[in-house]
Amino acid sequence: MAILADCHMHSSFSGDSNASMESMILKGIELGLKEMCFTEHQDFDFIYVDGEPEDYFEVNTDSYLYELLKYREKYKDKISVSFGIELGMQSHLSRKLAAYSKNHDFDFIIASSHLCNRKDPYLKEFFEGRPEKEGYHEYFQYISECIRSFQNFDVYGHLDYVLRYGPTRNENFSFGEYKEDIDKILTLLIDNGKGIEVNSSGFSYGLGAPHPCREILLRYKELGGEILTIGSDAHSPERIAADFDKVSDLLTTCGFTHYCVFKNRMPEYYRI
């Protein structure tokens, strides 16, 4: 495996994972990883459905850090464990996100769009009563709005996340249809010194590609983008570094030679 760092994973400090942090670390060691970064969910003002706790996607950051520091020390001779966060981006949260991100010494911050204009693409209501492509356009346009509102992050996560949940998912997705929207996103990121995440979970969702897809990765390269992190988005040990061999092959064919690992919010480059 050419990629030895998994920079997106969740433990039981995230509401959608039951995995202990130690079990995740032990699996990373078993796989031969040199680096791993926990990126627990912090989605303020999320839209919850009936029965979900109101803080389901909000982490107790102090407890999370306490646990991480304990295991970082315990396994320091076997693997490097970094302190990250996955911020749920919403344009009206810019002040709250700014205060939160400044109050903690994260190694790495992923910005992710799990909601779009106070709607959840995961729920079928997001696409009901309109063409699928209208929902995709809205999602990509909202990412640009979020980036303009808040920029204290390092990479944007799973950029085409919305494709997981569309009525036909990526079956009818054509990059050309959304090129203008996506170019705005990529240009904003590059101009502000931000990168993108290559999230291998797209393979497990049956998309046949990571997030983002090959066409977006190629366009990022064409526009001069160089900052790439790679993450599995694992919520359990068996998903750590899943499909990294496919990601490695894809990035090489797209012309990328290096990926990044962030430490103290600074990128370190490693050859693929």
Tab-separated table of C-alpha atoms in Angstrom:
chain	number	residue	atom	x	y	z
A	1	MET	CA	0.000	0.000	0.000
A	2	ALA	CA	1.565	3.259	-1.148
A	3	ILE	CA	-0.558	5.467	1.111
A	4	LEU	CA	0.462	5.142	4.764
A	5	ALA	CA	-1.733	7.841	6.339
A	6	ASP	CA	-5.486	7.782	6.913
A	7	CYS	CA	-6.589	11.325	7.661
A	8	HIS	CA	-10.334	10.944	8.136
A	9	MET	CA	-11.864	8.610	10.697
A	10	HIS	CA	-14.377	8.564	13.541
A	11	SER	CA	-14.586	6.822	16.879
A	12	SER	CA	-17.366	6.628	19.459
A	13	PHE	CA	-16.835	10.334	20.131
A	14	SER	CA	-18.901	10.779	16.970
A	15	GLY	CA	-22.581	9.897	17.264
A	16	ASP	CA	-22.534	7.624	14.217
A	17	SER	CA	-19.696	5.384	15.426
A	18	ASN	CA	-19.518	2.746	18.156
A	19	ALA	CA	-15.804	2.051	17.751
A	20	SER	CA	-13.402	2.701	20.584
A	21	MET	CA	-10.499	4.953	19.764
A	22	GLU	CA	-8.021	2.285	20.842
A	23	SER	CA	-9.561	-0.311	18.515
A	24	MET	CA	-9.138	2.106	15.603
A	25	ILE	CA	-5.518	2.758	16.488
A	26	LEU	CA	-4.706	-0.927	16.859
A	27	LYS	CA	-6.183	-1.627	13.427
A	28	GLY	CA	-4.117	1.157	11.918
A	29	ILE	CA	-0.980	-0.362	13.406
A	30	GLU	CA	-1.972	-3.793	12.112
A	31	LEU	CA	-2.374	-2.359	8.598
A	32	GLY	CA	1.070	-0.792	8.707
A	33	LEU	CA	-0.058	2.820	8.731
A	34	LYS	CA	2.455	5.404	9.885
A	35	GLU	CA	-0.061	8.201	10.459
A	36	MET	CA	-3.712	8.431	11.383
A	37	CYS	CA	-5.905	11.384	12.224
A	38	PHE	CA	-9.185	11.297	14.094
A	39	THR	CA	-11.684	13.809	12.729
A	40	GLU	CA	-14.734	13.600	14.952
A	41	HIS	CA	-17.948	15.292	13.830
A	42	GLN	CA	-18.718	18.836	14.919
A	43	ASP	CA	-21.955	19.736	13.139
A	44	PHE	CA	-23.505	22.654	14.954
A	45	ASP	CA	-27.179	23.377	14.283
A	46	PHE	CA	-27.732	20.109	12.445
A	47	ILE	CA	-31.162	19.093	11.154
A	48	TYR	CA	-32.227	16.100	13.230
A	49	VAL	CA	-35.082	13.723	12.461
A	50	ASP	CA	-37.447	12.358	15.075
A	51	GLY	CA	-35.727	10.316	17.748
A	52	GLU	CA	-32.178	11.592	17.182
A	53	PRO	CA	-30.501	13.383	20.095
A	54	GLU	CA	-30.020	17.102	19.506
A	55	ASP	CA	-26.244	16.772	19.962
A	56	TYR	CA	-25.803	13.584	17.926
A	57	PHE	CA	-23.190	15.170	15.644
A	58	GLU	CA	-21.490	17.373	18.242
A	59	VAL	CA	-18.360	16.144	19.973
A	60	ASN	CA	-17.291	16.848	23.542
A	61	THR	CA	-13.948	18.213	22.403
A	62	ASP	CA	-12.219	18.190	25.787
A	63	SER	CA	-13.099	14.546	26.451
A	64	TYR	CA	-12.086	13.631	22.910
A	65	LEU	CA	-8.701	15.311	23.265
A	66	TYR	CA	-8.079	13.741	26.688
A	67	GLU	CA	-8.618	10.263	25.242
A	68	LEU	CA	-6.548	10.975	22.148
A	69	LEU	CA	-3.558	12.246	24.129
A	70	LYS	CA	-3.657	9.123	26.283
A	71	TYR	CA	-3.461	6.796	23.293
A	72	ARG	CA	-1.071	9.013	21.369
A	73	GLU	CA	1.424	8.536	24.208
A	74	LYS	CA	0.683	4.827	24.611
A	75	TYR	CA	1.321	4.014	20.952
A	76	LYS	CA	3.834	6.738	20.060
A	77	ASP	CA	6.498	4.191	19.070
A	78	LYS	CA	4.142	2.458	16.633
A	79	ILE	CA	2.040	5.140	14.974
A	80	SER	CA	1.538	8.909	14.917
A	81	VAL	CA	-1.970	9.922	16.023
A	82	SER	CA	-3.212	13.406	15.150
A	83	PHE	CA	-5.976	15.588	16.573
A	84	GLY	CA	-8.455	16.586	13.884
A	85	ILE	CA	-12.031	17.692	13.492
A	86	GLU	CA	-14.647	17.543	10.748
A	87	LEU	CA	-16.589	20.797	10.785
A	88	GLY	CA	-20.084	20.773	9.342
A	89	MET	CA	-20.198	23.866	7.160
A	90	GLN	CA	-23.227	26.133	7.077
A	91	SER	CA	-22.877	29.718	5.931
A	92	HIS	CA	-24.824	31.174	8.870
A	93	LEU	CA	-22.401	29.538	11.332
A	94	SER	CA	-19.282	31.470	10.344
A	95	ARG	CA	-18.806	33.210	13.716
A	96	LYS	CA	-19.454	30.074	15.727
A	97	LEU	CA	-17.100	28.004	13.566
A	98	ALA	CA	-14.426	30.694	13.791
A	99	ALA	CA	-14.585	30.799	17.584
A	100	TYR	CA	-14.573	27.028	17.921
A	101	SER	CA	-11.678	26.444	15.534
A	102	LYS	CA	-9.545	29.097	17.249
A	103	ASN	CA	-10.155	27.693	20.724
A	104	HIS	CA	-8.559	24.306	20.055
A	105	ASP	CA	-5.089	23.353	18.833
A	106	PHE	CA	-6.126	21.014	16.068
A	107	ASP	CA	-3.596	19.398	13.788
A	108	PHE	CA	-6.101	19.241	10.965
A	109	ILE	CA	-9.527	20.646	10.091
A	110	ILE	CA	-11.774	19.181	7.418
A	111	ALA	CA	-14.673	21.321	6.229
A	112	SER	CA	-17.630	19.264	5.033
A	113	SER	CA	-21.082	20.048	3.693
A	114	HIS	CA	-23.535	17.593	5.204
A	115	LEU	CA	-26.386	20.097	4.897
A	116	CYS	CA	-27.382	22.474	2.117
A	117	ASN	CA	-29.473	25.571	2.802
A	118	ARG	CA	-30.822	23.982	5.998
A	119	LYS	CA	-31.765	20.786	4.155
A	120	ASP	CA	-30.218	17.330	4.376
A	121	PRO	CA	-29.368	15.599	1.049
A	122	TYR	CA	-29.471	12.301	2.933
A	123	LEU	CA	-33.240	12.687	3.267
A	124	LYS	CA	-35.392	12.008	0.218
A	125	GLU	CA	-37.173	15.328	0.695
A	126	PHE	CA	-34.086	17.138	-0.621
A	127	PHE	CA	-34.756	15.876	-4.159
A	128	GLU	CA	-38.523	15.544	-4.112
A	129	GLY	CA	-40.485	17.606	-6.627
A	130	ARG	CA	-37.546	18.692	-8.776
A	131	PRO	CA	-34.984	17.307	-11.215
A	132	GLU	CA	-32.024	15.543	-9.647
A	133	LYS	CA	-29.574	17.925	-11.318
A	134	GLU	CA	-31.258	20.901	-9.645
A	135	GLY	CA	-30.396	19.417	-6.258
A	136	TYR	CA	-26.808	18.839	-7.339
A	137	HIS	CA	-26.454	22.413	-8.601
A	138	GLU	CA	-27.828	23.766	-5.335
A	139	TYR	CA	-25.406	21.657	-3.316
A	140	PHE	CA	-22.302	22.712	-5.252
A	141	GLN	CA	-23.322	26.364	-5.241
A	142	TYR	CA	-23.850	26.227	-1.495
A	143	ILE	CA	-20.317	24.916	-0.953
A	144	SER	CA	-18.970	28.082	-2.592
A	145	GLU	CA	-21.159	30.172	-0.296
A	146	CYS	CA	-19.800	28.313	2.728
A	147	ILE	CA	-16.172	28.798	1.668
A	148	ARG	CA	-16.731	32.528	1.207
A	149	SER	CA	-18.195	32.722	4.720
A	150	PHE	CA	-15.491	30.761	6.586
A	151	GLN	CA	-11.946	29.753	5.734
A	152	ASN	CA	-10.246	28.457	8.885
A	153	PHE	CA	-9.949	24.915	7.594
A	154	ASP	CA	-7.331	22.908	5.711
A	155	VAL	CA	-9.208	20.820	3.136
A	156	TYR	CA	-12.767	20.423	1.926
A	157	GLY	CA	-14.065	16.924	2.542
A	158	HIS	CA	-15.918	14.578	0.173
A	159	LEU	CA	-16.652	17.396	-2.266
A	160	ASP	CA	-19.309	15.512	-4.248
A	161	TYR	CA	-20.907	13.918	-1.161
A	162	VAL	CA	-24.352	14.730	-2.572
A	163	LEU	CA	-23.919	12.029	-5.235
A	164	ARG	CA	-24.374	9.346	-2.578
A	165	TYR	CA	-28.004	10.274	-2.109
A	166	GLY	CA	-29.415	11.455	-5.426
A	167	PRO	CA	-32.204	9.363	-7.001
A	168	THR	CA	-29.749	7.905	-9.544
A	169	ARG	CA	-26.619	8.772	-7.518
A	170	ASN	CA	-23.729	9.241	-9.983
A	171	GLU	CA	-25.261	7.208	-12.799
A	172	ASN	CA	-26.296	10.314	-14.750
A	173	PHE	CA	-23.680	12.684	-13.336
A	174	SER	CA	-21.784	14.575	-16.014
A	175	PHE	CA	-18.949	16.830	-14.918
A	176	GLY	CA	-19.621	19.205	-17.795
A	177	GLU	CA	-23.111	19.939	-16.463
A	178	TYR	CA	-21.621	21.243	-13.200
A	179	LYS	CA	-18.251	22.531	-14.391
A	180	GLU	CA	-19.032	26.179	-13.686
A	181	ASP	CA	-20.178	25.399	-10.132
A	182	ILE	CA	-17.205	23.133	-9.417
A	183	ASP	CA	-14.669	25.533	-10.934
A	184	LYS	CA	-15.869	28.212	-8.520
A	185	ILE	CA	-15.330	25.852	-5.595
A	186	LEU	CA	-11.884	24.733	-6.690
A	187	THR	CA	-10.730	28.261	-7.518
A	188	LEU	CA	-11.876	29.540	-4.126
A	189	LEU	CA	-9.989	26.736	-2.402
A	190	ILE	CA	-6.787	27.192	-4.384
A	191	ASP	CA	-6.842	30.990	-4.071
A	192	ASN	CA	-7.211	30.664	-0.289
A	193	GLY	CA	-4.459	28.059	0.082
A	194	LYS	CA	-6.864	25.231	0.876
A	195	GLY	CA	-6.859	21.661	-0.393
A	196	ILE	CA	-9.310	18.885	-1.033
A	197	GLU	CA	-9.767	15.512	0.548
A	198	VAL	CA	-9.806	12.294	-1.460
A	199	ASN	CA	-12.329	10.232	0.485
A	200	SER	CA	-12.256	6.536	-0.368
A	201	SER	CA	-15.731	5.851	1.046
A	202	GLY	CA	-17.258	6.531	-2.363
A	203	PHE	CA	-16.191	3.012	-3.307
A	204	SER	CA	-18.042	1.485	-0.362
A	205	TYR	CA	-21.155	3.439	-1.337
A	206	GLY	CA	-21.073	1.752	-4.730
A	207	LEU	CA	-20.114	4.831	-6.741
A	208	GLY	CA	-17.078	3.170	-8.292
A	209	ALA	CA	-14.985	6.219	-7.384
A	210	PRO	CA	-13.814	8.169	-4.359
A	211	HIS	CA	-15.182	11.553	-3.326
A	212	PRO	CA	-14.541	13.566	-5.396
A	213	CYS	CA	-14.652	11.681	-8.666
A	214	ARG	CA	-11.903	11.471	-11.262
A	215	GLU	CA	-13.171	14.400	-13.345
A	216	ILE	CA	-13.090	16.761	-10.370
A	217	LEU	CA	-9.621	15.559	-9.376
A	218	LEU	CA	-8.374	16.164	-12.911
A	219	ARG	CA	-9.858	19.648	-12.944
A	220	TYR	CA	-8.280	20.433	-9.565
A	221	LYS	CA	-4.927	19.401	-11.027
A	222	GLU	CA	-5.488	21.498	-14.163
A	223	LEU	CA	-6.247	24.575	-12.047
A	224	GLY	CA	-3.005	24.152	-10.099
A	225	GLY	CA	-4.286	22.374	-7.013
A	226	GLU	CA	-1.633	20.461	-5.083
A	227	ILE	CA	-2.922	19.941	-1.543
A	228	LEU	CA	-4.544	16.517	-1.203
A	229	THR	CA	-5.264	14.512	1.910
A	230	ILE	CA	-6.540	10.947	1.827
A	231	GLY	CA	-9.081	9.511	4.206
A	232	SER	CA	-11.262	6.456	4.495
A	233	ASP	CA	-13.996	8.158	6.559
A	234	ALA	CA	-13.913	4.966	8.630
A	235	HIS	CA	-16.437	4.639	11.438
A	236	SER	CA	-15.220	1.166	12.386
A	237	PRO	CA	-11.798	-0.534	12.376
A	238	GLU	CA	-12.484	-2.714	9.334
A	239	ARG	CA	-12.995	0.375	7.147
A	240	ILE	CA	-9.651	2.009	7.934
A	241	ALA	CA	-7.603	2.583	4.754
A	242	ALA	CA	-10.310	0.831	2.722
A	243	ASP	CA	-9.694	0.988	-1.046
A	244	PHE	CA	-6.522	3.026	-0.648
A	245	ASP	CA	-4.928	0.938	-3.405
A	246	LYS	CA	-7.631	2.143	-5.804
A	247	VAL	CA	-7.141	5.735	-4.661
A	248	SER	CA	-3.389	5.462	-5.176
A	249	ASP	CA	-3.800	4.168	-8.718
A	250	LEU	CA	-6.357	6.847	-9.567
A	251	LEU	CA	-4.279	9.723	-8.257
A	252	THR	CA	-1.242	8.518	-10.190
A	253	THR	CA	-3.210	8.384	-13.441
A	254	CYS	CA	-4.466	11.922	-12.724
A	255	GLY	CA	-0.877	13.157	-12.488
A	256	PHE	CA	-0.563	13.581	-8.725
A	257	THR	CA	2.704	12.481	-7.155
A	258	HIS	CA	2.223	13.451	-3.496
A	259	TYR	CA	-0.393	13.552	-0.762
A	260	CYS	CA	-0.390	15.558	2.468
A	261	VAL	CA	-0.608	14.932	6.177
A	262	PHE	CA	-1.310	17.961	8.372
A	263	LYS	CA	0.506	18.553	11.653
A	264	ASN	CA	-0.165	21.715	13.615
A	265	ARG	CA	-2.235	22.878	10.634
A	266	MET	CA	0.758	22.663	8.282
A	267	PRO	CA	0.975	20.201	5.384
A	268	GLU	CA	3.732	17.609	5.163
A	269	TYR	CA	4.109	16.006	1.721
A	270	TYR	CA	4.610	12.304	1.037
A	271	ARG	CA	5.122	10.542	-2.250
A	272	ILE	CA	2.305	8.311	-3.421
